[in-house]
Amino acid sequence: AQSVTQLDSHVSVSEGTPVLLRCNYSSSYSPSLFWYVQHPNKGLQLLLKYTSAATLVKGINGFEAEFKKSETSFHLTKPSAHMSDAAEYFCVVSDYQGSSNTGKLIFGQGTTLQVKP
Amino acid sequence: KAGVTQTPRYLIKTRGQQVTLSCSPISGHRSVSWYQQTPGQGLQFLFEYFSETQRNKGNFPGRFSGRQFSNSRSEMNVSTLELGDSALYLCASSVSGGLEETQYFGPGTRLLVL
């Protein structure tokens, strides 16, 4: 079975400093991995996705993530945090059951990013 | 292109009632998935529909059901509401629900059960 674990439930950074949100995955096959962001009282917005092409994936708003198979990790980074980055971030893996396309996403528990002025 | 829309955005119901939520996917998308989001359980998969057929179902009781219409719009129904059903219900659409496809989420319907 596929799963993701977000290693921090809450991360606090100062504006202008780097952001690191950590995610480890477990998968019996080559996974499709995503990072989504949810601002308060909003739906989920895709930041970036990995689908076995380049291991370094660039997303929107300056975010990027690196797929490391040896470490089973897919950490999200941004060089310089902005106040508008304060939100909840979800690491997500596509479920895979045999040969079926299940249309099912498995979510991590989320990391709340706080950005201090 | 218009995004995924969900109606209503907010609902208040009492225990024992039933509720129907609606989701209109992005034009051209035929796969619609539903998720429940609660503070305690996080985001959990309810079910996925493609071409009017339920292809996958999560671990929810039979009180939770859904359907999809020929225009790909989807509804989910919860019967005999319980307090624990209070949650944000999100739907997502994609072209065909493939593993590598991006799922686009709507703003959600916030359900409060009293």
Short mmCIF file of C-alpha atoms in Angstrom, two decimals:
data_model
loop_
_atom_site.label_atom_id
_atom_site.label_comp_id
_atom_site.label_asym_id
_atom_site.label_seq_id
_atom_site.Cartn_x
_atom_site.Cartn_y
_atom_site.Cartn_z
CA ALA A 1 0.00 0.00 0.00
CA GLN A 2 1.04 3.56 -0.65
CA SER A 3 1.42 6.15 2.11
CA VAL A 4 3.00 9.48 2.86
CA THR A 5 4.29 10.86 6.14
CA GLN A 6 4.78 14.54 6.73
CA LEU A 7 7.44 14.81 9.36
CA ASP A 8 6.39 18.15 10.83
CA SER A 9 2.87 19.17 11.75
CA HIS A 10 3.89 22.81 12.16
CA VAL A 11 6.78 24.83 10.74
CA SER A 12 7.50 28.45 11.59
CA VAL A 13 9.88 30.64 9.58
CA SER A 14 10.63 34.32 9.29
CA GLU A 15 9.77 36.18 6.14
CA GLY A 16 12.66 36.06 3.69
CA THR A 17 14.19 32.87 5.12
CA PRO A 18 14.14 29.42 3.45
CA VAL A 19 11.27 27.00 3.80
CA LEU A 20 11.64 23.23 4.15
CA LEU A 21 8.61 20.98 4.50
CA ARG A 22 9.50 17.31 4.81
CA CYS A 23 7.68 14.34 3.33
CA ASN A 24 8.56 10.66 3.18
CA TYR A 25 6.65 8.22 1.07
CA SER A 26 6.12 4.49 0.94
CA SER A 27 5.25 2.85 -2.33
CA SER A 28 5.66 -0.54 -3.95
CA TYR A 29 6.00 1.02 -7.38
CA SER A 30 7.32 4.22 -8.94
CA PRO A 31 4.99 6.77 -7.36
CA SER A 32 3.30 9.90 -8.58
CA LEU A 33 3.77 12.50 -5.86
CA PHE A 34 2.17 15.89 -5.41
CA TRP A 35 2.27 18.87 -3.10
CA TYR A 36 -0.95 20.77 -2.58
CA VAL A 37 -1.54 23.96 -0.59
CA GLN A 38 -4.69 24.97 1.22
CA HIS A 39 -5.23 28.52 2.38
CA PRO A 40 -7.80 29.12 5.14
CA ASN A 41 -11.34 28.40 4.01
CA LYS A 42 -10.17 27.56 0.52
CA GLY A 43 -9.92 24.44 -1.58
CA LEU A 44 -6.67 22.71 -2.49
CA GLN A 45 -4.29 24.12 -5.08
CA LEU A 46 -1.59 22.09 -6.79
CA LEU A 47 1.93 23.40 -6.17
CA LEU A 48 3.85 20.78 -8.13
CA LYS A 49 3.93 17.11 -9.09
CA TYR A 50 6.49 14.39 -9.75
CA THR A 51 5.72 11.72 -12.32
CA SER A 52 9.07 9.98 -12.93
CA ALA A 53 10.55 12.56 -15.27
CA ALA A 54 13.03 15.01 -13.71
CA THR A 55 13.74 14.36 -10.04
CA LEU A 56 13.86 18.10 -9.29
CA VAL A 57 10.42 19.51 -9.84
CA LYS A 58 9.66 23.21 -10.03
CA GLY A 59 6.25 24.47 -9.07
CA ILE A 60 4.32 27.66 -8.71
CA ASN A 61 5.23 30.59 -6.47
CA GLY A 62 8.92 29.64 -6.29
CA PHE A 63 8.41 26.23 -4.68
CA GLU A 64 10.32 23.17 -5.74
CA ALA A 65 10.71 19.59 -4.55
CA GLU A 66 13.28 16.88 -5.10
CA PHE A 67 12.39 13.22 -5.46
CA LYS A 68 14.99 11.05 -3.75
CA LYS A 69 14.31 7.38 -4.24
CA SER A 70 17.17 6.25 -1.99
CA GLU A 71 15.72 8.24 0.89
CA THR A 72 12.05 7.77 -0.11
CA SER A 73 11.63 11.50 0.34
CA PHE A 74 9.92 14.32 -1.50
CA HIS A 75 10.69 17.45 0.49
CA LEU A 76 9.26 20.83 -0.49
CA THR A 77 11.50 23.90 -0.45
CA LYS A 78 11.40 27.58 -1.20
CA PRO A 79 14.43 29.89 -0.97
CA SER A 80 12.64 32.84 0.58
CA ALA A 81 9.33 32.75 2.45
CA HIS A 82 6.65 35.33 1.86
CA MET A 83 3.82 36.21 4.19
CA SER A 84 1.34 34.91 1.62
CA ASP A 85 2.91 31.43 1.90
CA ALA A 86 1.28 30.92 5.30
CA ALA A 87 -1.08 28.00 4.74
CA GLU A 88 -1.41 24.25 5.16
CA TYR A 89 0.62 22.04 2.86
CA PHE A 90 -0.17 18.46 1.93
CA CYS A 91 2.14 15.84 0.49
CA VAL A 92 0.11 13.43 -1.62
CA VAL A 93 0.67 10.14 -3.45
CA SER A 94 -1.52 8.53 -6.09
CA ASP A 95 -2.90 5.21 -5.03
CA TYR A 96 -2.13 2.20 -7.17
CA GLN A 97 -3.96 -1.07 -7.01
CA GLY A 98 -2.69 -3.57 -9.52
CA SER A 99 -3.25 -2.23 -13.01
CA SER A 100 -6.15 0.05 -12.23
CA ASN A 101 -6.19 3.80 -12.39
CA THR A 102 -8.04 4.40 -9.21
CA GLY A 103 -8.40 8.16 -9.20
CA LYS A 104 -7.57 8.05 -5.50
CA LEU A 105 -5.14 10.31 -3.73
CA ILE A 106 -3.61 9.51 -0.36
CA PHE A 107 -2.87 12.58 1.72
CA GLY A 108 -0.36 13.22 4.44
CA GLN A 109 -1.59 14.77 7.65
CA GLY A 110 -0.52 18.24 6.55
CA THR A 111 2.05 20.78 7.68
CA THR A 112 0.97 24.22 8.81
CA LEU A 113 3.44 26.85 7.68
CA GLN A 114 3.60 29.99 9.76
CA VAL A 115 5.51 32.98 8.36
CA LYS A 116 6.55 35.62 10.85
CA PRO A 117 7.22 39.22 9.80
CA LYS B 1 -11.82 27.42 -18.32
CA ALA B 2 -14.05 27.53 -15.29
CA GLY B 3 -12.77 25.60 -12.31
CA VAL B 4 -14.49 22.94 -10.27
CA THR B 5 -17.62 24.27 -8.64
CA GLN B 6 -19.43 22.90 -5.62
CA THR B 7 -22.84 23.75 -4.27
CA PRO B 8 -23.89 24.65 -1.74
CA ARG B 9 -20.85 26.12 -0.04
CA TYR B 10 -22.29 25.83 3.46
CA LEU B 11 -24.94 23.62 4.99
CA ILE B 12 -26.38 23.16 8.43
CA LYS B 13 -28.36 20.01 9.12
CA THR B 14 -29.57 18.12 12.15
CA ARG B 15 -28.87 14.54 13.09
CA GLY B 16 -30.91 12.01 11.19
CA GLN B 17 -31.46 14.21 8.16
CA GLN B 18 -30.01 13.52 4.77
CA VAL B 19 -28.03 15.83 2.52
CA THR B 20 -27.03 16.04 -1.14
CA LEU B 21 -23.94 17.86 -2.33
CA SER B 22 -23.21 18.75 -5.93
CA CYS B 23 -19.99 19.02 -7.91
CA SER B 24 -19.48 20.30 -11.46
CA PRO B 25 -16.10 19.31 -12.88
CA ILE B 26 -13.91 21.24 -15.27
CA SER B 27 -15.22 21.00 -18.81
CA GLY B 28 -13.82 17.90 -20.49
CA HIS B 29 -13.00 16.11 -17.23
CA ARG B 30 -14.74 12.80 -16.81
CA SER B 31 -13.34 11.66 -13.47
CA VAL B 32 -14.75 13.08 -10.25
CA SER B 33 -13.48 12.14 -6.80
CA TRP B 34 -14.86 13.08 -3.41
CA TYR B 35 -12.92 13.62 -0.19
CA GLN B 36 -13.88 14.34 3.38
CA GLN B 37 -11.68 16.67 5.42
CA THR B 38 -11.87 16.79 9.22
CA PRO B 39 -9.41 18.08 11.81
CA GLY B 40 -9.03 14.66 13.36
CA GLN B 41 -8.85 12.39 10.32
CA GLY B 42 -7.45 14.76 7.74
CA LEU B 43 -8.33 14.22 4.10
CA GLN B 44 -9.92 10.88 3.31
CA PHE B 45 -11.06 9.47 0.00
CA LEU B 46 -14.76 8.76 -0.33
CA PHE B 47 -15.23 7.54 -3.91
CA GLU B 48 -14.39 8.17 -7.54
CA TYR B 49 -16.64 8.18 -10.58
CA PHE B 50 -15.75 7.93 -14.23
CA SER B 51 -18.26 7.87 -17.06
CA GLU B 52 -21.16 7.44 -14.63
CA THR B 53 -19.54 4.40 -12.97
CA GLN B 54 -18.10 4.20 -9.49
CA ARG B 55 -14.60 2.86 -9.94
CA ASN B 56 -13.27 3.09 -6.42
CA LYS B 57 -14.64 3.52 -2.95
CA GLY B 58 -13.03 4.44 0.36
CA ASN B 59 -13.74 3.05 3.80
CA PHE B 60 -16.94 4.87 4.61
CA PRO B 61 -20.28 3.41 5.68
CA GLY B 62 -23.06 2.83 3.20
CA ARG B 63 -24.76 6.03 4.34
CA PHE B 64 -22.35 7.77 1.99
CA SER B 65 -23.27 7.34 -1.65
CA GLY B 66 -22.77 9.14 -4.90
CA ARG B 67 -23.57 9.21 -8.54
CA GLN B 68 -22.40 10.79 -11.73
CA PHE B 69 -24.46 12.06 -14.59
CA SER B 70 -23.84 11.88 -18.32
CA ASN B 71 -22.48 15.45 -18.29
CA SER B 72 -19.92 14.33 -15.64
CA ARG B 73 -21.53 16.35 -12.87
CA SER B 74 -21.57 14.40 -9.65
CA GLU B 75 -23.58 14.34 -6.47
CA MET B 76 -22.90 12.76 -3.16
CA ASN B 77 -25.53 11.92 -0.61
CA VAL B 78 -25.25 11.29 3.07
CA SER B 79 -28.26 9.73 4.75
CA THR B 80 -29.07 9.60 8.45
CA LEU B 81 -26.57 12.27 9.34
CA GLU B 82 -24.42 11.90 12.44
CA LEU B 83 -22.52 14.56 14.35
CA GLY B 84 -19.27 13.07 13.09
CA ASP B 85 -20.24 13.81 9.51
CA SER B 86 -19.51 17.48 10.11
CA ALA B 87 -16.66 18.18 7.72
CA LEU B 88 -15.47 19.95 4.63
CA TYR B 89 -16.39 17.88 1.59
CA LEU B 90 -14.14 18.42 -1.39
CA CYS B 91 -14.56 17.19 -4.89
CA ALA B 92 -11.84 16.99 -7.48
CA SER B 93 -11.88 16.41 -11.20
CA SER B 94 -9.37 15.15 -13.72
CA VAL B 95 -9.48 14.10 -17.33
CA SER B 96 -9.60 10.37 -16.68
CA GLY B 97 -8.38 9.77 -13.13
CA GLY B 98 -4.97 8.46 -14.17
CA LEU B 99 -2.18 8.04 -11.66
CA GLU B 100 -0.10 10.87 -13.07
CA GLU B 101 -2.95 13.26 -13.71
CA THR B 102 -3.48 16.38 -11.68
CA GLN B 103 -6.72 16.47 -9.76
CA TYR B 104 -8.26 19.92 -9.55
CA PHE B 105 -10.19 20.67 -6.40
CA GLY B 106 -13.28 22.72 -5.82
CA PRO B 107 -13.71 25.11 -2.87
CA GLY B 108 -15.62 22.54 -0.87
CA THR B 109 -18.94 22.31 0.91
CA ARG B 110 -18.75 22.82 4.65
CA LEU B 111 -21.35 20.68 6.39
CA LEU B 112 -22.28 21.22 10.01
CA VAL B 113 -24.47 18.60 11.68
CA LEU B 114 -26.21 19.68 14.88
#
